mmCIF file of C-alpha atoms and ligand atoms in Angstrom:
data_model
loop_
_atom_site.group_PDB
_atom_site.id
_atom_site.type_symbol
_atom_site.label_atom_id
_atom_site.label_comp_id
_atom_site.label_asym_id
_atom_site.label_seq_id
_atom_site.Cartn_x
_atom_site.Cartn_y
_atom_site.Cartn_z
ATOM 1 C CA UNK A 1 23.953 -10.905 -31.264
ATOM 2 C CA UNK A 2 22.333 -7.578 -32.068
ATOM 3 C CA UNK A 3 23.113 -4.661 -29.767
ATOM 4 C CA UNK A 4 20.924 -4.199 -26.686
ATOM 5 C CA UNK A 5 20.185 -0.655 -25.593
ATOM 6 C CA UNK A 6 20.201 0.511 -21.987
ATOM 7 C CA UNK A 7 16.516 0.536 -21.051
ATOM 8 C CA UNK A 8 15.432 2.815 -18.198
ATOM 9 C CA UNK A 9 11.707 2.120 -18.639
ATOM 10 C CA UNK A 10 9.534 2.168 -15.501
ATOM 11 C CA UNK A 11 7.623 -0.915 -16.620
ATOM 12 C CA UNK A 12 7.373 -3.149 -18.465
ATOM 13 C CA UNK A 13 11.059 -2.850 -17.782
ATOM 14 C CA UNK A 14 14.406 -4.286 -18.799
ATOM 15 C CA UNK A 15 14.838 -8.035 -18.444
ATOM 16 C CA UNK A 16 18.250 -9.677 -18.031
ATOM 17 C CA UNK A 17 19.729 -10.459 -21.446
ATOM 18 C CA UNK A 18 20.721 -13.922 -20.221
ATOM 19 C CA UNK A 19 17.073 -14.645 -19.385
ATOM 20 C CA UNK A 20 15.878 -13.590 -22.828
ATOM 21 C CA UNK A 21 18.588 -15.687 -24.471
ATOM 22 C CA UNK A 22 17.550 -18.711 -22.439
ATOM 23 C CA UNK A 23 13.892 -18.169 -23.349
ATOM 24 C CA UNK A 24 14.911 -17.793 -26.973
ATOM 25 C CA UNK A 25 16.883 -21.034 -26.892
ATOM 26 C CA UNK A 26 13.916 -22.838 -25.315
ATOM 27 C CA UNK A 27 11.272 -21.150 -27.419
ATOM 28 C CA UNK A 28 10.558 -23.801 -30.038
ATOM 29 C CA UNK A 29 11.600 -26.876 -28.134
ATOM 30 C CA UNK A 30 11.501 -26.753 -24.353
ATOM 31 C CA UNK A 31 14.007 -29.272 -22.998
ATOM 32 C CA UNK A 32 13.545 -31.727 -25.834
ATOM 33 C CA UNK A 33 9.749 -31.958 -25.469
ATOM 34 C CA UNK A 34 9.215 -30.569 -28.964
ATOM 35 C CA UNK A 35 6.979 -27.701 -27.939
ATOM 36 C CA UNK A 36 7.126 -24.216 -26.494
ATOM 37 C CA UNK A 37 6.179 -23.463 -22.881
ATOM 38 C CA UNK A 38 3.379 -21.300 -24.328
ATOM 39 C CA UNK A 39 1.856 -24.384 -25.929
ATOM 40 C CA UNK A 40 1.840 -26.601 -22.831
ATOM 41 C CA UNK A 41 -1.189 -27.448 -20.765
ATOM 42 C CA UNK A 42 -0.927 -25.720 -17.422
ATOM 43 C CA UNK A 43 -1.890 -29.075 -15.897
ATOM 44 C CA UNK A 44 0.923 -31.003 -17.598
ATOM 45 C CA UNK A 45 3.706 -32.471 -15.456
ATOM 46 C CA UNK A 46 6.223 -30.322 -17.338
ATOM 47 C CA UNK A 47 4.426 -27.075 -16.708
ATOM 48 C CA UNK A 48 3.590 -27.852 -13.088
ATOM 49 C CA UNK A 49 7.321 -28.494 -12.538
ATOM 50 C CA UNK A 50 8.176 -25.118 -14.110
ATOM 51 C CA UNK A 51 5.590 -23.362 -11.924
ATOM 52 C CA UNK A 52 6.675 -25.088 -8.721
ATOM 53 C CA UNK A 53 10.360 -24.376 -9.384
ATOM 54 C CA UNK A 54 9.583 -20.688 -9.889
ATOM 55 C CA UNK A 55 7.719 -20.576 -6.588
ATOM 56 C CA UNK A 56 10.506 -22.379 -4.738
ATOM 57 C CA UNK A 57 13.162 -20.059 -6.141
ATOM 58 C CA UNK A 58 11.145 -17.010 -5.079
ATOM 59 C CA UNK A 59 10.702 -18.558 -1.627
ATOM 60 C CA UNK A 60 14.476 -19.079 -1.425
ATOM 61 C CA UNK A 61 15.270 -15.544 -2.617
ATOM 62 C CA UNK A 62 13.008 -13.849 -0.059
ATOM 63 C CA UNK A 63 13.268 -16.540 2.659
ATOM 64 C CA UNK A 64 9.467 -16.764 2.677
ATOM 65 C CA UNK A 65 8.284 -18.567 5.829
ATOM 66 C CA UNK A 66 6.263 -21.762 5.377
ATOM 67 C CA UNK A 67 3.075 -20.209 6.768
ATOM 68 C CA UNK A 68 2.844 -17.903 3.748
ATOM 69 C CA UNK A 69 1.245 -18.800 0.420
ATOM 70 C CA UNK A 70 2.765 -17.509 -2.805
ATOM 71 C CA UNK A 71 0.131 -16.730 -5.423
ATOM 72 C CA UNK A 72 0.714 -16.085 -9.124
ATOM 73 C CA UNK A 73 -2.299 -14.006 -10.120
ATOM 74 C CA UNK A 74 -3.519 -11.864 -12.997
ATOM 75 C CA UNK A 75 -5.106 -8.436 -13.286
ATOM 76 C CA UNK A 76 -1.977 -6.552 -12.322
ATOM 77 C CA UNK A 77 -1.309 -4.665 -9.134
ATOM 78 C CA UNK A 78 -4.302 -2.472 -9.991
ATOM 79 C CA UNK A 79 -6.672 -5.399 -9.523
ATOM 80 C CA UNK A 80 -5.127 -5.981 -6.100
ATOM 81 C CA UNK A 81 -6.380 -2.519 -5.130
ATOM 82 C CA UNK A 82 -9.899 -4.061 -5.195
ATOM 83 C CA UNK A 83 -8.937 -7.594 -4.260
ATOM 84 C CA UNK A 84 -7.410 -6.529 -0.952
ATOM 85 C CA UNK A 85 -10.561 -4.947 0.536
ATOM 86 C CA UNK A 86 -12.745 -7.717 -0.925
ATOM 87 C CA UNK A 87 -10.622 -10.278 0.906
ATOM 88 C CA UNK A 88 -9.605 -8.454 4.055
ATOM 89 C CA UNK A 89 -12.034 -5.621 4.825
ATOM 90 C CA UNK A 90 -15.326 -6.627 6.476
ATOM 91 C CA UNK A 91 -18.280 -4.582 5.259
ATOM 92 C CA UNK A 92 -18.532 -2.775 8.588
ATOM 93 C CA UNK A 93 -14.756 -2.543 9.097
ATOM 94 C CA UNK A 94 -12.175 0.139 8.477
ATOM 95 C CA UNK A 95 -8.822 -0.054 6.701
ATOM 96 C CA UNK A 96 -5.891 2.316 7.236
ATOM 97 C CA UNK A 97 -3.988 3.622 4.210
ATOM 98 C CA UNK A 98 -0.879 5.774 3.868
ATOM 99 C CA UNK A 99 -0.823 8.175 0.916
ATOM 100 C CA UNK A 100 2.645 8.714 -0.504
ATOM 101 C CA UNK A 101 1.812 9.290 -4.148
ATOM 102 C CA UNK A 102 -0.103 8.314 -7.230
ATOM 103 C CA UNK A 103 -0.156 4.544 -6.686
ATOM 104 C CA UNK A 104 -1.138 4.613 -3.039
ATOM 105 C CA UNK A 105 -3.849 7.139 -3.912
ATOM 106 C CA UNK A 106 -5.224 4.768 -6.547
ATOM 107 C CA UNK A 107 -5.280 2.004 -3.949
ATOM 108 C CA UNK A 108 -7.171 4.326 -1.578
ATOM 109 C CA UNK A 109 -9.737 5.346 -4.186
ATOM 110 C CA UNK A 110 -10.433 1.743 -5.109
ATOM 111 C CA UNK A 111 -10.733 0.590 -1.488
ATOM 112 C CA UNK A 112 -13.236 3.408 -0.833
ATOM 113 C CA UNK A 113 -15.611 1.650 -3.228
ATOM 114 C CA UNK A 114 -15.795 -1.285 -0.818
ATOM 115 C CA UNK A 115 -15.821 0.206 2.642
ATOM 116 C CA UNK A 116 -14.513 2.660 5.128
ATOM 117 C CA UNK A 117 -10.990 3.916 4.541
ATOM 118 C CA UNK A 118 -8.963 6.001 6.954
ATOM 119 C CA UNK A 119 -6.117 7.852 5.286
ATOM 120 C CA UNK A 120 -3.896 7.735 8.353
ATOM 121 C CA UNK A 121 -1.148 9.891 6.854
ATOM 122 C CA UNK A 122 -0.366 11.704 3.644
ATOM 123 C CA UNK A 123 2.839 12.939 2.086
ATOM 124 C CA UNK A 124 0.795 15.761 0.548
ATOM 125 C CA UNK A 125 1.905 18.119 3.312
ATOM 126 C CA UNK A 126 5.457 17.574 2.057
ATOM 127 C CA UNK A 127 4.504 17.980 -1.613
ATOM 128 C CA UNK A 128 5.161 14.239 -1.879
ATOM 129 C CA UNK A 129 8.891 14.923 -1.444
ATOM 130 C CA UNK A 130 9.092 13.237 1.976
ATOM 131 C CA UNK A 131 7.264 10.555 3.972
ATOM 132 C CA UNK A 132 5.573 11.575 7.223
ATOM 133 C CA UNK A 133 7.099 9.765 10.192
ATOM 134 C CA UNK A 134 4.934 7.264 11.987
ATOM 135 C CA UNK A 135 4.595 9.668 14.942
ATOM 136 C CA UNK A 136 2.445 11.799 12.579
ATOM 137 C CA UNK A 137 0.097 8.952 11.598
ATOM 138 C CA UNK A 138 -3.497 8.721 12.841
ATOM 139 C CA UNK A 139 -4.059 4.971 12.852
ATOM 140 C CA UNK A 140 -7.488 3.478 13.628
ATOM 141 C CA UNK A 141 -8.000 1.390 16.750
ATOM 142 C CA UNK A 142 -9.324 -1.709 14.997
ATOM 143 C CA UNK A 143 -8.187 -1.472 11.390
ATOM 144 C CA UNK A 144 -8.634 -4.623 9.301
ATOM 145 C CA UNK A 145 -5.219 -3.871 7.806
ATOM 146 C CA UNK A 146 -2.713 -1.088 7.167
ATOM 147 C CA UNK A 147 -1.786 -0.500 3.508
ATOM 148 C CA UNK A 148 1.172 1.395 2.078
ATOM 149 C CA UNK A 149 3.327 1.438 -1.059
ATOM 150 C CA UNK A 150 6.979 0.808 -0.229
ATOM 151 C CA UNK A 151 8.113 2.579 -3.402
ATOM 152 C CA UNK A 152 6.168 5.156 -5.393
ATOM 153 C CA UNK A 153 7.279 4.434 -8.951
ATOM 154 C CA UNK A 154 6.257 7.805 -10.365
ATOM 155 C CA UNK A 155 7.302 10.156 -7.572
ATOM 156 C CA UNK A 156 10.472 8.247 -6.732
ATOM 157 C CA UNK A 157 9.564 8.202 -3.025
ATOM 158 C CA UNK A 158 10.528 5.086 -1.094
ATOM 159 C CA UNK A 159 10.240 3.928 2.510
ATOM 160 C CA UNK A 160 13.617 3.047 4.004
ATOM 161 C CA UNK A 161 11.784 1.661 7.049
ATOM 162 C CA UNK A 162 8.906 -0.690 7.722
ATOM 163 C CA UNK A 163 5.816 0.710 9.470
ATOM 164 C CA UNK A 164 5.022 -0.727 12.874
ATOM 165 C CA UNK A 165 1.459 -1.995 12.517
ATOM 166 C CA UNK A 166 1.336 -3.876 15.828
ATOM 167 C CA UNK A 167 -1.188 -6.705 15.517
ATOM 168 C CA UNK A 168 -2.815 -5.166 12.446
ATOM 169 C CA UNK A 169 -1.901 -7.015 9.238
ATOM 170 C CA UNK A 170 0.527 -4.911 7.222
ATOM 171 C CA UNK A 171 -0.267 -4.886 3.495
ATOM 172 C CA UNK A 172 2.335 -3.532 1.087
ATOM 173 C CA UNK A 173 2.423 -2.705 -2.603
ATOM 174 C CA UNK A 174 5.983 -3.700 -3.516
ATOM 175 C CA UNK A 175 5.436 -3.558 -7.267
ATOM 176 C CA UNK A 176 8.529 -1.514 -7.990
ATOM 177 C CA UNK A 177 10.985 -2.574 -5.302
ATOM 178 C CA UNK A 178 10.395 -6.243 -4.557
ATOM 179 C CA UNK A 179 13.625 -8.290 -4.812
ATOM 180 C CA UNK A 180 15.757 -5.125 -4.954
ATOM 181 C CA UNK A 181 17.011 -5.451 -1.384
ATOM 182 C CA UNK A 182 16.406 -7.847 1.510
ATOM 183 C CA UNK A 183 13.094 -7.764 3.390
ATOM 184 C CA UNK A 184 11.724 -9.668 6.364
ATOM 185 C CA UNK A 185 8.538 -11.244 5.005
ATOM 186 C CA UNK A 186 7.299 -12.073 8.508
ATOM 187 C CA UNK A 187 6.693 -8.364 9.145
ATOM 188 C CA UNK A 188 3.880 -8.396 6.596
ATOM 189 C CA UNK A 189 0.435 -9.923 6.288
ATOM 190 C CA UNK A 190 0.375 -9.469 2.532
ATOM 191 C CA UNK A 191 2.981 -8.404 -0.007
ATOM 192 C CA UNK A 192 1.941 -7.903 -3.615
ATOM 193 C CA UNK A 193 3.813 -6.828 -6.715
ATOM 194 C CA UNK A 194 3.033 -6.497 -10.393
ATOM 195 C CA UNK A 195 5.629 -8.535 -12.246
ATOM 196 C CA UNK A 196 6.750 -6.134 -14.949
ATOM 197 C CA UNK A 197 9.613 -4.473 -13.042
ATOM 198 C CA UNK A 198 11.796 -6.795 -10.973
ATOM 199 C CA UNK A 199 9.985 -10.091 -11.548
ATOM 200 C CA UNK A 200 9.294 -10.698 -15.216
ATOM 201 C CA UNK A 201 6.926 -9.738 -18.012
ATOM 202 C CA UNK A 202 3.523 -8.134 -17.425
ATOM 203 C CA UNK A 203 0.397 -10.236 -17.109
ATOM 204 C CA UNK A 204 1.305 -11.524 -13.689
ATOM 205 C CA UNK A 205 1.078 -10.232 -10.148
ATOM 206 C CA UNK A 206 2.690 -12.066 -7.249
ATOM 207 C CA UNK A 207 0.968 -12.067 -3.857
ATOM 208 C CA UNK A 208 2.635 -13.421 -0.727
ATOM 209 C CA UNK A 209 -0.115 -13.960 1.859
ATOM 210 C CA UNK A 210 0.086 -15.089 5.470
ATOM 211 C CA UNK A 211 -2.150 -18.122 5.799
ATOM 212 C CA UNK A 212 -4.314 -16.788 8.616
ATOM 213 C CA UNK A 213 -5.533 -14.058 6.241
ATOM 214 C CA UNK A 214 -7.026 -16.603 3.837
ATOM 215 C CA UNK A 215 -10.733 -17.391 4.056
ATOM 216 C CA UNK A 216 -11.837 -13.920 5.167
ATOM 217 C CA UNK A 217 -13.278 -12.817 1.816
ATOM 218 C CA UNK A 218 -16.746 -11.332 1.607
ATOM 219 C CA UNK A 219 -19.421 -13.650 0.228
ATOM 220 C CA UNK A 220 -19.780 -11.210 -2.682
ATOM 221 C CA UNK A 221 -16.077 -11.525 -3.587
ATOM 222 C CA UNK A 222 -15.782 -12.895 -7.134
ATOM 223 C CA UNK A 223 -14.335 -16.408 -7.164
ATOM 224 C CA UNK A 224 -11.394 -15.327 -9.285
ATOM 225 C CA UNK A 225 -10.473 -12.591 -6.787
ATOM 226 C CA UNK A 226 -10.604 -14.800 -3.704
ATOM 227 C CA UNK A 227 -7.112 -15.459 -2.306
ATOM 228 C CA UNK A 228 -8.232 -18.710 -0.686
ATOM 229 C CA UNK A 229 -9.521 -20.061 -3.980
ATOM 230 C CA UNK A 230 -6.199 -19.194 -5.600
ATOM 231 C CA UNK A 231 -4.238 -20.719 -2.727
ATOM 232 C CA UNK A 232 -6.315 -23.920 -2.642
ATOM 233 C CA UNK A 233 -5.804 -24.365 -6.368
ATOM 234 C CA UNK A 234 -2.088 -23.603 -6.616
ATOM 235 C CA UNK A 235 -2.934 -20.395 -8.521
ATOM 236 C CA UNK A 236 -4.516 -22.596 -11.204
ATOM 237 C CA UNK A 237 -8.234 -22.205 -10.537
ATOM 238 C CA UNK A 238 -8.299 -21.085 -14.140
ATOM 239 C CA UNK A 239 -5.582 -20.931 -16.776
ATOM 240 C CA UNK A 240 -2.742 -18.831 -15.355
ATOM 241 C CA UNK A 241 -0.414 -16.541 -17.325
ATOM 242 C CA UNK A 242 1.788 -19.517 -18.097
ATOM 243 C CA UNK A 243 4.505 -17.834 -20.124
ATOM 244 C CA UNK A 244 4.896 -14.875 -17.771
ATOM 245 C CA UNK A 245 5.149 -17.308 -14.863
ATOM 246 C CA UNK A 246 7.813 -19.343 -16.712
ATOM 247 C CA UNK A 247 9.809 -16.242 -17.593
ATOM 248 C CA UNK A 248 9.589 -14.984 -14.021
ATOM 249 C CA UNK A 249 11.042 -18.331 -12.975
ATOM 250 C CA UNK A 250 13.990 -17.715 -15.298
ATOM 251 C CA UNK A 251 14.470 -14.276 -13.707
ATOM 252 C CA UNK A 252 14.465 -15.869 -10.233
ATOM 253 C CA UNK A 253 17.123 -18.379 -11.385
ATOM 254 C CA UNK A 254 19.174 -15.516 -12.807
ATOM 255 C CA UNK A 255 18.888 -13.574 -9.556
ATOM 256 C CA UNK A 256 20.089 -16.601 -7.607
ATOM 257 C CA UNK A 257 23.078 -16.820 -9.960
ATOM 258 C CA UNK A 258 23.862 -13.160 -9.189
ATOM 259 C CA UNK A 259 24.128 -14.128 -5.527
ATOM 260 C CA UNK A 260 20.538 -13.419 -4.528
ATOM 261 C CA UNK A 261 18.855 -10.361 -3.111
ATOM 262 C CA UNK A 262 21.697 -9.304 -0.808
ATOM 263 C CA UNK A 263 24.184 -9.316 -3.663
ATOM 264 C CA UNK A 264 21.889 -7.430 -6.035
ATOM 265 C CA UNK A 265 21.179 -4.896 -3.270
ATOM 266 C CA UNK A 266 24.891 -4.006 -3.254
ATOM 267 C CA UNK A 267 24.783 -3.345 -6.982
ATOM 268 C CA UNK A 268 21.545 -1.399 -6.597
ATOM 269 C CA UNK A 269 23.097 0.740 -3.874
ATOM 270 C CA UNK A 270 26.110 1.518 -6.056
ATOM 271 C CA UNK A 271 23.826 2.417 -8.980
ATOM 272 C CA UNK A 272 21.587 4.815 -7.074
ATOM 273 C CA UNK A 273 24.544 6.364 -5.217
ATOM 274 C CA UNK A 274 26.262 7.110 -8.509
ATOM 275 C CA UNK A 275 23.168 8.663 -10.066
ATOM 276 C CA UNK A 276 22.078 10.782 -7.076
ATOM 277 C CA UNK A 277 25.668 11.929 -6.583
ATOM 278 C CA UNK A 278 25.792 13.136 -10.184
ATOM 279 C CA UNK A 279 22.479 14.956 -9.753
ATOM 280 C CA UNK A 280 23.469 16.572 -6.442
ATOM 281 C CA UNK A 281 26.897 17.619 -7.705
ATOM 282 C CA UNK A 282 25.380 19.644 -10.531
ATOM 283 C CA UNK A 283 23.362 22.882 -10.561
ATOM 284 C CA UNK A 284 21.796 21.745 -13.803
ATOM 285 C CA UNK A 285 19.966 18.592 -12.604
ATOM 286 C CA UNK A 286 17.692 18.387 -9.560
ATOM 287 C CA UNK A 287 15.845 15.745 -7.568
ATOM 288 C CA UNK A 288 13.617 17.194 -4.823
ATOM 289 C CA UNK A 289 13.112 14.088 -2.672
ATOM 290 C CA UNK A 290 14.264 14.022 0.977
ATOM 291 C CA UNK A 291 17.487 12.022 1.036
ATOM 292 C CA UNK A 292 16.175 9.283 3.333
ATOM 293 C CA UNK A 293 13.144 8.756 1.081
ATOM 294 C CA UNK A 294 14.878 8.671 -2.276
ATOM 295 C CA UNK A 295 13.969 5.652 -4.342
ATOM 296 C CA UNK A 296 16.656 3.131 -5.214
ATOM 297 C CA UNK A 297 14.667 2.010 -8.241
ATOM 298 C CA UNK A 298 13.086 5.105 -9.831
ATOM 299 C CA UNK A 299 15.108 8.301 -9.963
ATOM 300 C CA UNK A 300 13.170 11.316 -11.240
ATOM 301 C CA UNK A 301 15.182 14.405 -12.137
ATOM 302 C CA UNK A 302 14.627 17.722 -13.865
ATOM 303 C CA UNK A 303 16.831 19.770 -16.122
ATOM 304 C CA UNK A 304 17.417 23.446 -15.328
ATOM 305 C CA UNK A 305 15.217 24.411 -18.277
ATOM 306 C CA UNK A 306 12.251 22.285 -19.475
ATOM 307 C CA UNK A 307 12.961 23.452 -23.026
ATOM 308 C CA UNK A 308 16.038 21.241 -22.956
ATOM 309 C CA UNK A 309 14.000 18.092 -22.222
ATOM 310 C CA UNK A 310 13.480 17.259 -25.882
ATOM 311 C CA UNK A 311 17.117 17.601 -26.957
ATOM 312 C CA UNK A 312 18.188 15.699 -23.825
ATOM 313 C CA UNK A 313 15.925 12.781 -24.700
ATOM 314 C CA UNK A 314 16.942 12.825 -28.363
ATOM 315 C CA UNK A 315 20.638 12.768 -27.464
ATOM 316 C CA UNK A 316 20.035 9.968 -24.974
ATOM 317 C CA UNK A 317 18.209 7.869 -27.516
ATOM 318 C CA UNK A 318 21.001 8.384 -30.048
ATOM 319 C CA UNK A 319 23.363 6.876 -27.460
ATOM 320 C CA UNK A 320 21.114 3.906 -26.758
ATOM 321 C CA UNK A 321 19.797 5.287 -23.454
ATOM 322 C CA UNK A 322 16.076 4.644 -23.763
ATOM 323 C CA UNK A 323 12.860 5.586 -21.952
ATOM 324 C CA UNK A 324 14.154 8.399 -19.758
ATOM 325 C CA UNK A 325 11.080 10.591 -20.154
ATOM 326 C CA UNK A 326 9.363 11.227 -16.807
ATOM 327 C CA UNK A 327 5.770 10.217 -16.167
ATOM 328 C CA UNK A 328 3.319 12.584 -17.865
ATOM 329 C CA UNK A 329 1.931 13.681 -14.477
ATOM 330 C CA UNK A 330 5.278 15.020 -13.216
ATOM 331 C CA UNK A 331 7.299 15.799 -16.340
ATOM 332 C CA UNK A 332 11.079 15.952 -16.419
ATOM 333 C CA UNK A 333 13.098 12.750 -16.558
ATOM 334 C CA UNK A 334 12.989 9.459 -14.734
ATOM 335 C CA UNK A 335 15.595 6.721 -14.779
ATOM 336 C CA UNK A 336 14.240 3.392 -13.589
ATOM 337 C CA UNK A 337 17.182 1.287 -12.520
ATOM 338 C CA UNK A 338 15.711 -2.091 -11.634
ATOM 339 C CA UNK A 339 17.737 -5.249 -11.014
ATOM 340 C CA UNK A 340 18.246 -5.983 -14.711
ATOM 341 C CA UNK A 341 19.705 -2.523 -15.365
ATOM 342 C CA UNK A 342 23.425 -2.868 -14.733
ATOM 343 C CA UNK A 343 25.926 -0.452 -13.242
ATOM 344 C CA UNK A 344 27.278 -0.009 -16.793
ATOM 345 C CA UNK A 345 23.925 1.471 -17.830
ATOM 346 C CA UNK A 346 24.008 4.005 -14.997
ATOM 347 C CA UNK A 347 27.638 4.859 -15.799
ATOM 348 C CA UNK A 348 26.658 5.498 -19.404
ATOM 349 C CA UNK A 349 23.756 7.689 -18.278
ATOM 350 C CA UNK A 350 25.872 9.724 -15.867
ATOM 351 C CA UNK A 351 28.531 10.255 -18.541
ATOM 352 C CA UNK A 352 25.882 11.466 -20.974
ATOM 353 C CA UNK A 353 24.351 13.789 -18.370
ATOM 354 C CA UNK A 354 27.735 15.419 -17.741
ATOM 355 C CA UNK A 355 28.329 15.824 -21.454
ATOM 356 C CA UNK A 356 24.881 17.337 -22.010
ATOM 357 C CA UNK A 357 25.314 19.741 -19.089
ATOM 358 C CA UNK A 358 28.650 20.945 -20.452
ATOM 359 C CA UNK A 359 27.061 21.705 -23.796
ATOM 360 C CA UNK A 360 23.880 23.369 -22.508
ATOM 361 C CA UNK A 361 24.435 24.830 -19.058
HETATM 362 N N1 PMP B 1 1.619 -0.007 -7.888
HETATM 363 C C1 PMP B 1 2.811 0.484 -8.253
HETATM 364 C C2 PMP B 1 3.769 0.925 -7.191
HETATM 365 C C3 PMP B 1 3.142 0.557 -9.608
HETATM 366 O O1 PMP B 1 4.333 1.047 -9.984
HETATM 367 C C4 PMP B 1 2.207 0.111 -10.575
HETATM 368 C C5 PMP B 1 2.493 0.141 -12.057
HETATM 369 N N2 PMP B 1 3.505 0.884 -12.505
HETATM 370 C C6 PMP B 1 0.976 -0.355 -10.141
HETATM 371 C C7 PMP B 1 0.720 -0.419 -8.792
HETATM 372 C C8 PMP B 1 -0.061 -0.829 -11.121
HETATM 373 O O2 PMP B 1 0.383 -1.997 -11.705
HETATM 374 P P1 PMP B 1 -0.375 -2.716 -12.900
HETATM 375 O O3 PMP B 1 -0.127 -1.919 -14.111
HETATM 376 O O4 PMP B 1 0.267 -4.067 -12.914
HETATM 377 O O5 PMP B 1 -1.815 -2.788 -12.555
#
């Protein structure tokens, strides 16, 4: 097999090599049927079995209660920013949002197109380096829902707690930390996540919706954006992203083989501990995020001198450490260390960082 680099891309992100090998082996002839999954009707018995298995494995991994629907949708997490108010915010209602960075701000801006939005708290007062505690939030009395992003992929700011929304449905963008550590699904009304980090390839967004939230869409809500339509049709009102769904199913199987979410969380903890420890131990690298809000999945860091960014990235690439450049809006570096990025990748990165510091500090 050709050599696989260590890929620290924020998304589309690294996929487990074993999953890609399995897909490769099944590419031309899926289980003796003589055709590729990409060439199957989504209504065929074979494909429906693939789709149902993927859903069941995800249900097992997250212990999703039976009164939740799992939807395999398109349009990415960005489309959810509109889909959520169209389904859950009455025209005369108000929705509460927490601003912790670029993605939650995008969700806020999109929701504002559809109704009244109360930004109940913002991390702006902390330069987006910390999350305001719930005692600082100004929640509405009768919000249709409370929305937050559990992990800000660009800023590297992550909740290590779950907001207490009382009876208000809690809606969470888990695009970049779903399946990275255990969650209690019953605390949420709606969980959504773009696939291209911890789930599978892009083209798919998974929504986990409590059943009582279905059927509340505005009459103007496009059919394709209506959660109830998707739920009633097994996410096959139209042709779904069949190959992305299949590949996500292979990732779920792989994750089960790793021991599930609890087991991968241990690896994820070891990975982020190693990387933050290396950053904190040096005067050359910095990460400004409050320790209790540091992301397990996306670790931004800066070098002592921005002029060294280019040589750092070039040296990394020469060692097979790819996609470490930070998001254009924040600069510096960012290592995304999702489930498919092993401890060996982080060890290789930390070793390179030490070597680079020795040469340039
Ligand atoms: N939310 C978060 C937290 C993200 O990281 C991203 C993408 N990186 C999005 C939303 C948007 O996802 P998509 O590109 O699938 O629309």
